PDB file of C-alpha atoms in Angstrom:
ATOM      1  CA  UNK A   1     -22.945 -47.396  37.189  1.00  0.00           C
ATOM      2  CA  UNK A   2     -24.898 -50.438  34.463  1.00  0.00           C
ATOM      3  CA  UNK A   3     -24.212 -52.253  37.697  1.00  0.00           C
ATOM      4  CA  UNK A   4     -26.160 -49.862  40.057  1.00  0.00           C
ATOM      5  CA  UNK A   5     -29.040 -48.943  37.198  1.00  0.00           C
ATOM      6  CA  UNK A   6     -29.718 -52.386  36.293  1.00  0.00           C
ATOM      7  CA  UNK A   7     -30.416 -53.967  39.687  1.00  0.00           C
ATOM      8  CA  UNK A   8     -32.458 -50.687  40.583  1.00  0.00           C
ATOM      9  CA  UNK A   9     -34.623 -51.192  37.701  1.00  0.00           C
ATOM     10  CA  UNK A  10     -34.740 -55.482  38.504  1.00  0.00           C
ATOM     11  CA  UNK A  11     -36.273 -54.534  41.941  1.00  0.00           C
ATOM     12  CA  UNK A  12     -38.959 -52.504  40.008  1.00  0.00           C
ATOM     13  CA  UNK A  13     -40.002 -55.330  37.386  1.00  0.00           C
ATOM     14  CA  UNK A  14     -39.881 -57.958  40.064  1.00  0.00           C
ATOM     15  CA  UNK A  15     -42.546 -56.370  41.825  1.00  0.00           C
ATOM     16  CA  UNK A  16     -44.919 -57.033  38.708  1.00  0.00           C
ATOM     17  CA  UNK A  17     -42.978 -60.154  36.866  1.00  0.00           C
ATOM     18  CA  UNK A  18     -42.448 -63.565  37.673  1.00  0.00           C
ATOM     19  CA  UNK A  19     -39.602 -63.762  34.864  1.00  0.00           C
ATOM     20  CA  UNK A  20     -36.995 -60.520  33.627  1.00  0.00           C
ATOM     21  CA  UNK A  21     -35.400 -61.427  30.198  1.00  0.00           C
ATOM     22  CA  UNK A  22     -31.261 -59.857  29.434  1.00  0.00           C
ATOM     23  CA  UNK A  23     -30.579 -60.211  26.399  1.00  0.00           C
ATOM     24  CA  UNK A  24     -27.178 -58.904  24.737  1.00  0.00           C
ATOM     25  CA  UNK A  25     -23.542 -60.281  24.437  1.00  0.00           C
ATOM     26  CA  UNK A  26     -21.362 -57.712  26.172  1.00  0.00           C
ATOM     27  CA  UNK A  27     -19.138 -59.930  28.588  1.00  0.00           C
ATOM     28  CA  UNK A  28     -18.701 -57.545  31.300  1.00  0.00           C
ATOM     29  CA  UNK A  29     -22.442 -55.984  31.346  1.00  0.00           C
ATOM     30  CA  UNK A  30     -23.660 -59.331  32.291  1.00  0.00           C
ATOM     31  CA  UNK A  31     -20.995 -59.640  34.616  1.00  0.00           C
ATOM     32  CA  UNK A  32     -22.202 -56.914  36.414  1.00  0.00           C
ATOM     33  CA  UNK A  33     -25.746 -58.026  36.493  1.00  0.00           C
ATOM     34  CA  UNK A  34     -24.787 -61.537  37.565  1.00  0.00           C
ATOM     35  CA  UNK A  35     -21.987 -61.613  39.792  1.00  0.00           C
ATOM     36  CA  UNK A  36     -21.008 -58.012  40.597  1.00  0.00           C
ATOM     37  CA  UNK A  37     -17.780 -55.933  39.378  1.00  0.00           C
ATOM     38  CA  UNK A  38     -15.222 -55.205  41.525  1.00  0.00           C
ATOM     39  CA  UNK A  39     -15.150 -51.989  43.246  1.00  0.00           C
ATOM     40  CA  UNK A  40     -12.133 -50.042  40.771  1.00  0.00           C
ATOM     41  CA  UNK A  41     -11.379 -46.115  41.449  1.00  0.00           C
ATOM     42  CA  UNK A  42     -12.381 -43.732  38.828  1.00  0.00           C
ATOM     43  CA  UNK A  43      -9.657 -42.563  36.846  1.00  0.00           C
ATOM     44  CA  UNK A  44      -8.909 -38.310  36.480  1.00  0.00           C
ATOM     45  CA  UNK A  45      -9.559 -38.094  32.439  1.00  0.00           C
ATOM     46  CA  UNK A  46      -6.092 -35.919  32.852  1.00  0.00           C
ATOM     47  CA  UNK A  47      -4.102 -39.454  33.429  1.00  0.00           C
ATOM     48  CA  UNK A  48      -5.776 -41.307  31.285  1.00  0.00           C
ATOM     49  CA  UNK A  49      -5.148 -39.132  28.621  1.00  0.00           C
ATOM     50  CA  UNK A  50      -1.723 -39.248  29.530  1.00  0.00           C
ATOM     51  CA  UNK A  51      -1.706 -42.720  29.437  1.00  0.00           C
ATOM     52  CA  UNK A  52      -3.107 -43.072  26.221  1.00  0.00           C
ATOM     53  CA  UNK A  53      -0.514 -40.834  24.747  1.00  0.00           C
ATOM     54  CA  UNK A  54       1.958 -42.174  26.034  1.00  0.00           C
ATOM     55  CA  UNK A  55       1.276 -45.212  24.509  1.00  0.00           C
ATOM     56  CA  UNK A  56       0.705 -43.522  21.225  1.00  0.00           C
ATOM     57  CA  UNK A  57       4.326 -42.100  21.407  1.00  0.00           C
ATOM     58  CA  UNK A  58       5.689 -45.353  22.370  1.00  0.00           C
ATOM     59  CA  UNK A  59       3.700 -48.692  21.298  1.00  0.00           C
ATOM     60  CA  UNK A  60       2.710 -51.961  22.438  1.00  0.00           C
ATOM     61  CA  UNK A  61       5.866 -53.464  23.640  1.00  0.00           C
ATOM     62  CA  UNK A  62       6.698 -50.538  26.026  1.00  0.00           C
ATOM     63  CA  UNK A  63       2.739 -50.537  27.169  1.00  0.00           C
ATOM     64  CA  UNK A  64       3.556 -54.349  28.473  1.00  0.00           C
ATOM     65  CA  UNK A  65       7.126 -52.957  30.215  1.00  0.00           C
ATOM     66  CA  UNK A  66       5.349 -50.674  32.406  1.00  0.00           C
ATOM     67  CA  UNK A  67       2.447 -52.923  33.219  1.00  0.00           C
ATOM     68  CA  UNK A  68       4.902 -55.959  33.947  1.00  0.00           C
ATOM     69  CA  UNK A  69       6.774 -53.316  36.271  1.00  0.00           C
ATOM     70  CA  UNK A  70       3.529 -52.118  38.263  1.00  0.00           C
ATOM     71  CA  UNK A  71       1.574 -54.948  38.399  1.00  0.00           C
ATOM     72  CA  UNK A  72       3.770 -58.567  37.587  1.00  0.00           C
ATOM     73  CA  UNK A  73       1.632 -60.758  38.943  1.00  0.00           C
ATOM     74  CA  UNK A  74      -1.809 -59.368  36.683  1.00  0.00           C
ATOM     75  CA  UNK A  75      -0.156 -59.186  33.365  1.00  0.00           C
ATOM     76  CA  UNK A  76       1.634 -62.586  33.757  1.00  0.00           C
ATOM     77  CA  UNK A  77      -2.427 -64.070  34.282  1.00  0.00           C
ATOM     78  CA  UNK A  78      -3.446 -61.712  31.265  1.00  0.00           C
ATOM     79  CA  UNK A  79      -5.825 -63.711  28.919  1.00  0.00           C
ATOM     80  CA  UNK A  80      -4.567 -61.397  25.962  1.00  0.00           C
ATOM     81  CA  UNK A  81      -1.427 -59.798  27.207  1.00  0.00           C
ATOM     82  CA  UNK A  82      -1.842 -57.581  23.400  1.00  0.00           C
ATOM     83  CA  UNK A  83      -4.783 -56.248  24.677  1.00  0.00           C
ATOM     84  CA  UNK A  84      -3.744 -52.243  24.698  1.00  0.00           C
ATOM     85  CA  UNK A  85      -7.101 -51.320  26.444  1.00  0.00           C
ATOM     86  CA  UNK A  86      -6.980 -53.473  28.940  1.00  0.00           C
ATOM     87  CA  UNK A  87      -3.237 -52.698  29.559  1.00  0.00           C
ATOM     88  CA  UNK A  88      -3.587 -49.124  29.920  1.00  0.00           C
ATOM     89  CA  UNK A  89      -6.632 -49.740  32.410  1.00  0.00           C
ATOM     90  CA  UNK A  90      -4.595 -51.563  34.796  1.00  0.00           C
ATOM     91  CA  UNK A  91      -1.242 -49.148  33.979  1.00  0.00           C
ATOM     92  CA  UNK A  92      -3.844 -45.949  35.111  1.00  0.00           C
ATOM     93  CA  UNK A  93      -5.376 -47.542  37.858  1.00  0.00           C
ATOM     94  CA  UNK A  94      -1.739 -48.915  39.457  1.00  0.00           C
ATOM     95  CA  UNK A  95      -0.436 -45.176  39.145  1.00  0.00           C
ATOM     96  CA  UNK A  96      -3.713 -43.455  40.493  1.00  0.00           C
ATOM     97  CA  UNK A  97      -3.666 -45.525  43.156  1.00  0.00           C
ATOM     98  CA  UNK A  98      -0.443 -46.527  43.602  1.00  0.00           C
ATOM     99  CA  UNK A  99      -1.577 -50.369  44.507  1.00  0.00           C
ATOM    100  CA  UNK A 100      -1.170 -52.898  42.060  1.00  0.00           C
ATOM    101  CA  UNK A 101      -4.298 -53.399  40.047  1.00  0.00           C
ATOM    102  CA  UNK A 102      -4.687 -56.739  40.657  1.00  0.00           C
ATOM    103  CA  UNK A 103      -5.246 -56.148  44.402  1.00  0.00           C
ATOM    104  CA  UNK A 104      -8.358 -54.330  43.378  1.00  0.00           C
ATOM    105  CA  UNK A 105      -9.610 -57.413  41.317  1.00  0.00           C
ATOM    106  CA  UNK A 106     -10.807 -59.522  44.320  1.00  0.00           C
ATOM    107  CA  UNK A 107     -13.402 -61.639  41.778  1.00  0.00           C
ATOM    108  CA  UNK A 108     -15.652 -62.230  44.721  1.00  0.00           C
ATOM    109  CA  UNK A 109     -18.949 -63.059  43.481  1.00  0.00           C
ATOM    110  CA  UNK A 110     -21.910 -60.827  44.864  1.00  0.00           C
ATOM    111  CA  UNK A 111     -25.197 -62.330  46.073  1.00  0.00           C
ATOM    112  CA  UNK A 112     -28.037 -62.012  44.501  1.00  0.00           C
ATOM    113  CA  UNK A 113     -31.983 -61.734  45.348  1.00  0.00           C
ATOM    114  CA  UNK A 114     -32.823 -63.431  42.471  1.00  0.00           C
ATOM    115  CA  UNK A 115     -32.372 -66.873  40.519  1.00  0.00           C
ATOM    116  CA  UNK A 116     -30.097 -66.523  37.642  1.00  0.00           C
ATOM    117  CA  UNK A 117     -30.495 -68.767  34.182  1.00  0.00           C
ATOM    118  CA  UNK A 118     -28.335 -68.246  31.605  1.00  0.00           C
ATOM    119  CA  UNK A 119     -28.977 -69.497  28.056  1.00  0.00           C
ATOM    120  CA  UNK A 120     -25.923 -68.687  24.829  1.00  0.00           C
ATOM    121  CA  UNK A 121     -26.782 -69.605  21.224  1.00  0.00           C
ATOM    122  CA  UNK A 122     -24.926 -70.845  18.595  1.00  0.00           C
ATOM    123  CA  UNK A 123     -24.812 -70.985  15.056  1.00  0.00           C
ATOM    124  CA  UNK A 124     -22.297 -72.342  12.687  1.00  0.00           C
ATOM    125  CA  UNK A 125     -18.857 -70.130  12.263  1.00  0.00           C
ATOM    126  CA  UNK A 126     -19.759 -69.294   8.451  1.00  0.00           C
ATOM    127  CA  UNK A 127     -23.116 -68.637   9.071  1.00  0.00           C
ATOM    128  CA  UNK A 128     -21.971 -66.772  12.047  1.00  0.00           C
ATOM    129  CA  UNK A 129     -19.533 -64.490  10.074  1.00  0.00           C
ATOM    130  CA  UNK A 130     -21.995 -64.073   7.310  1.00  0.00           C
ATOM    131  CA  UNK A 131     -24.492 -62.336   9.715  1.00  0.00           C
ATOM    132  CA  UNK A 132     -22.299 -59.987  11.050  1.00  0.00           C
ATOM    133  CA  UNK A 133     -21.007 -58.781   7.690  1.00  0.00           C
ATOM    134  CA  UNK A 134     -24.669 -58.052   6.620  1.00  0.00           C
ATOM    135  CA  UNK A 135     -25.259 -56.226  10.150  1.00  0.00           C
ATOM    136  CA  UNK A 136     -22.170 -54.082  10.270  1.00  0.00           C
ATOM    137  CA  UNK A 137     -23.552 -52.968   6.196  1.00  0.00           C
ATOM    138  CA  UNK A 138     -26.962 -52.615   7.186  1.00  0.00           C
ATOM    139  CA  UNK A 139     -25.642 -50.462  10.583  1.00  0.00           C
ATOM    140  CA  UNK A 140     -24.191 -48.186   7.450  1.00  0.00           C
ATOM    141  CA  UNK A 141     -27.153 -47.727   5.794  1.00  0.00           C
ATOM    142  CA  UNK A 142     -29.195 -46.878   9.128  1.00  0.00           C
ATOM    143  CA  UNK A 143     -26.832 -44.169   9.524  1.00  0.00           C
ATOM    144  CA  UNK A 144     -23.400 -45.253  11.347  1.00  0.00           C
ATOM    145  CA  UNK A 145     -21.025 -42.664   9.346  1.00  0.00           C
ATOM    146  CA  UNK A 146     -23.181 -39.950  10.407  1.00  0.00           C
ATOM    147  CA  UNK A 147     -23.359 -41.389  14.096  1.00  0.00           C
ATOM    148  CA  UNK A 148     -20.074 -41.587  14.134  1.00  0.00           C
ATOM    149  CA  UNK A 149     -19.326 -37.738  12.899  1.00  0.00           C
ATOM    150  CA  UNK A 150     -21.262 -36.940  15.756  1.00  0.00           C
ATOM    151  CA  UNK A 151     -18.778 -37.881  18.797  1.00  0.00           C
ATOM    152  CA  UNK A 152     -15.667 -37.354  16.565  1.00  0.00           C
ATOM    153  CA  UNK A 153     -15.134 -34.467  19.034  1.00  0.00           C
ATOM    154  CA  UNK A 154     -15.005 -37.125  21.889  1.00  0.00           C
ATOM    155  CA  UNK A 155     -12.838 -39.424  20.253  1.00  0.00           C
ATOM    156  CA  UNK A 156     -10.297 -39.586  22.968  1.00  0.00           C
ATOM    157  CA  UNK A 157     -13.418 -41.036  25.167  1.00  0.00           C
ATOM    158  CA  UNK A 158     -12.425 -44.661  26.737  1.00  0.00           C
ATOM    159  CA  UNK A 159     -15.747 -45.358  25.901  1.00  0.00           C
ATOM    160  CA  UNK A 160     -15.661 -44.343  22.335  1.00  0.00           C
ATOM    161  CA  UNK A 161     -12.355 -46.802  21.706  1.00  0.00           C
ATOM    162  CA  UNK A 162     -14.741 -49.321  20.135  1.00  0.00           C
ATOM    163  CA  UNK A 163     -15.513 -51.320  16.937  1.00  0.00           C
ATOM    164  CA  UNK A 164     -17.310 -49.645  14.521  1.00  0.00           C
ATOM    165  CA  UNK A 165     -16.213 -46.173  15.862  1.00  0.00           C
ATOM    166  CA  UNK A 166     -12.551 -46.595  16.505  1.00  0.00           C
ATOM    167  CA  UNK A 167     -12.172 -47.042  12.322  1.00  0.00           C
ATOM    168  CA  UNK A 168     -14.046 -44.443  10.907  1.00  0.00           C
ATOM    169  CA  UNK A 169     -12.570 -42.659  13.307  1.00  0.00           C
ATOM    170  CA  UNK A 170      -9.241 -43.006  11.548  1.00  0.00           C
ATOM    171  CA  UNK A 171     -11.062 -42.842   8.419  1.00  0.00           C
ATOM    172  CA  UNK A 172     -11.817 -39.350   9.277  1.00  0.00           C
ATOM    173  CA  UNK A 173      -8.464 -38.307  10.217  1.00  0.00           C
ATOM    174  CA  UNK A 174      -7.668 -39.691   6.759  1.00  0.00           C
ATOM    175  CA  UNK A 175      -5.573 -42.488   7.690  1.00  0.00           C
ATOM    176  CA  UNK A 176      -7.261 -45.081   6.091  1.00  0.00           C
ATOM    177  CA  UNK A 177      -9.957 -45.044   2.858  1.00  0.00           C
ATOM    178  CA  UNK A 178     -14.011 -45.603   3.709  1.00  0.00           C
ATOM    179  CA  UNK A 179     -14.099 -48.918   2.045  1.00  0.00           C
ATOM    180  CA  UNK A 180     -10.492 -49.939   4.015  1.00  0.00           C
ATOM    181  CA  UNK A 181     -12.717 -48.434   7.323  1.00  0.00           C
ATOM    182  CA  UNK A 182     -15.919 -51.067   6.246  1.00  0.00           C
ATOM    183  CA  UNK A 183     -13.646 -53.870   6.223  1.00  0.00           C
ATOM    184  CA  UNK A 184     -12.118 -53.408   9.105  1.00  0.00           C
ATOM    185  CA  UNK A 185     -14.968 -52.781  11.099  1.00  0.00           C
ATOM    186  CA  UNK A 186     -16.383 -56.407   9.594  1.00  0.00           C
ATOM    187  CA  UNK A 187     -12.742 -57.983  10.709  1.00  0.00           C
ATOM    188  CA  UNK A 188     -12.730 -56.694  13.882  1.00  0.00           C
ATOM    189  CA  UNK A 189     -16.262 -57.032  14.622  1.00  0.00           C
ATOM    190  CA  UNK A 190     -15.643 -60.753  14.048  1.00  0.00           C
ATOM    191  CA  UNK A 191     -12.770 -61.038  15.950  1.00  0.00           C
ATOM    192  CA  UNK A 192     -14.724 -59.687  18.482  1.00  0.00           C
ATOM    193  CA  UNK A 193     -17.045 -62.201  18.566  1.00  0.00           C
ATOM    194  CA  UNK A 194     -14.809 -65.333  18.708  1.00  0.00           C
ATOM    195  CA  UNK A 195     -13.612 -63.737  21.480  1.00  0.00           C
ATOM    196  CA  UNK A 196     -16.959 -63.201  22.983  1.00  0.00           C
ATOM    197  CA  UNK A 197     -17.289 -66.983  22.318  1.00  0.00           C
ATOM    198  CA  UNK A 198     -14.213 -67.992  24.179  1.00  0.00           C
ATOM    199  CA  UNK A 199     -14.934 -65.923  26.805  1.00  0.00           C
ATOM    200  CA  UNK A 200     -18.648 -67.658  27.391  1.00  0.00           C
ATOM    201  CA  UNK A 201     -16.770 -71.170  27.322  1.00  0.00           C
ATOM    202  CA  UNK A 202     -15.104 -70.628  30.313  1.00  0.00           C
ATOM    203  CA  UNK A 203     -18.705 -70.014  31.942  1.00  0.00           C
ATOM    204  CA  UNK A 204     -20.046 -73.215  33.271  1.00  0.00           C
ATOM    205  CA  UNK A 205     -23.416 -71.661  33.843  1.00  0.00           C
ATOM    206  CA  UNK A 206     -24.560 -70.986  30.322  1.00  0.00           C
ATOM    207  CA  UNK A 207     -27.178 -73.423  28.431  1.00  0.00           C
ATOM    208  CA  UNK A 208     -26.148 -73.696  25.045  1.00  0.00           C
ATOM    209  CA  UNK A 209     -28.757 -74.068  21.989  1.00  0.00           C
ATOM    210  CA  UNK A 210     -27.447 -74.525  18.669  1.00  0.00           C
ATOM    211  CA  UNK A 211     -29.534 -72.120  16.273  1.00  0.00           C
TER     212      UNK A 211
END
């Protein structure tokens, strides 16, 4: 669908600009923009739910067990076979469809009409780390708790399984303290950016300026 939206609105700003500027870090938005996703069926929410609860009842190592049974050869290429997300993605889509999810993952890049120029910046780790601490505190005090109260109802949402919801989440079902909530959403919100940083590496395309 971001795939779909974005070009639309490209064609529209190309008609009047020379030059369209995307800026943001999510790996597999740009993805989408740039090279195309591959075309994966839509999952019932029924099985996904099941999915997710079965996981629940039964942890990590059994999430693996079923994905190396469905699908060998994508979780022995898995970049971060701990991943639980990912692994249930591939575990719903092998059992919707009853193909192997890496059949579906083709990787064949999509042409576009338009030149592409990607540029990544860089700062120092500490200074890096320091930044997002400060964010995730000032997210707080524009409001994140209450955001977050807000879609508590949707919780079970794929979408909503993400940093900065995904604790005070738990924080709400009183499984964790606030202040145990705030640091793990600054943990995981740095993890999350190495990772974002190892993932750009592998792209030969990007510029990189050091800030």
């Amino acid at each position: 669908m971001y795939e779909r939206e974005a070009l639309t609105l490209l064609e529209e700003l190309f008609k009047t600009q020379d030059t369209v500027l995307m800026a943001g870090g999510a790996m597999m938005y740009i993805d989408a923009v740039c090279n195309g996703l591959d075309n994966i069926p839509d999952i019932p929410l029924t099985l996904r739910r099941k999915v997710q609860s079965d996981y629940k009842d039964n942890g990590l190592e059994w999430l693996q067990e079923e994905v190396k049974r469905v699908d060998t050869a994508y979780f022995s290429t898995m970049s971060d076979p701990k991943n639980p997300q990912r692994l249930m993605h591939a575990l719903e889509v092998s059992l919707f469809s009853g193909k192997p999810y890496s059949t579906f993952r083709i990787g064949q890049k999509k042409k576009r009409p338009f030149n592409i120029r990607k540029i990544g910046l860089n700062r120092p780790r500490p200074e890096l780390y320091d930044r997002i601490n400060r964010r995730v505190d000032q997210m707080l005090a524009d409001g994140l708790l209450e955001e977050a109260r807000s879609v508590y109802p949707l919780k079970h949402l794929n979408s909503l399984q993400t940093v900065g919801y995904k604790e005070l989440f738990d924080y709400f079902d009183g499984l964790t303290s606030f202040e145990e909530a705030v640091r793990l959403i600054k943990q995981n919100s740095r993890h999350y950016a190495k990772r974002q940083l190892t993932w750009f590496r592998h792209d030969s395309e990007i510029e990189w300026i050091n800030l």
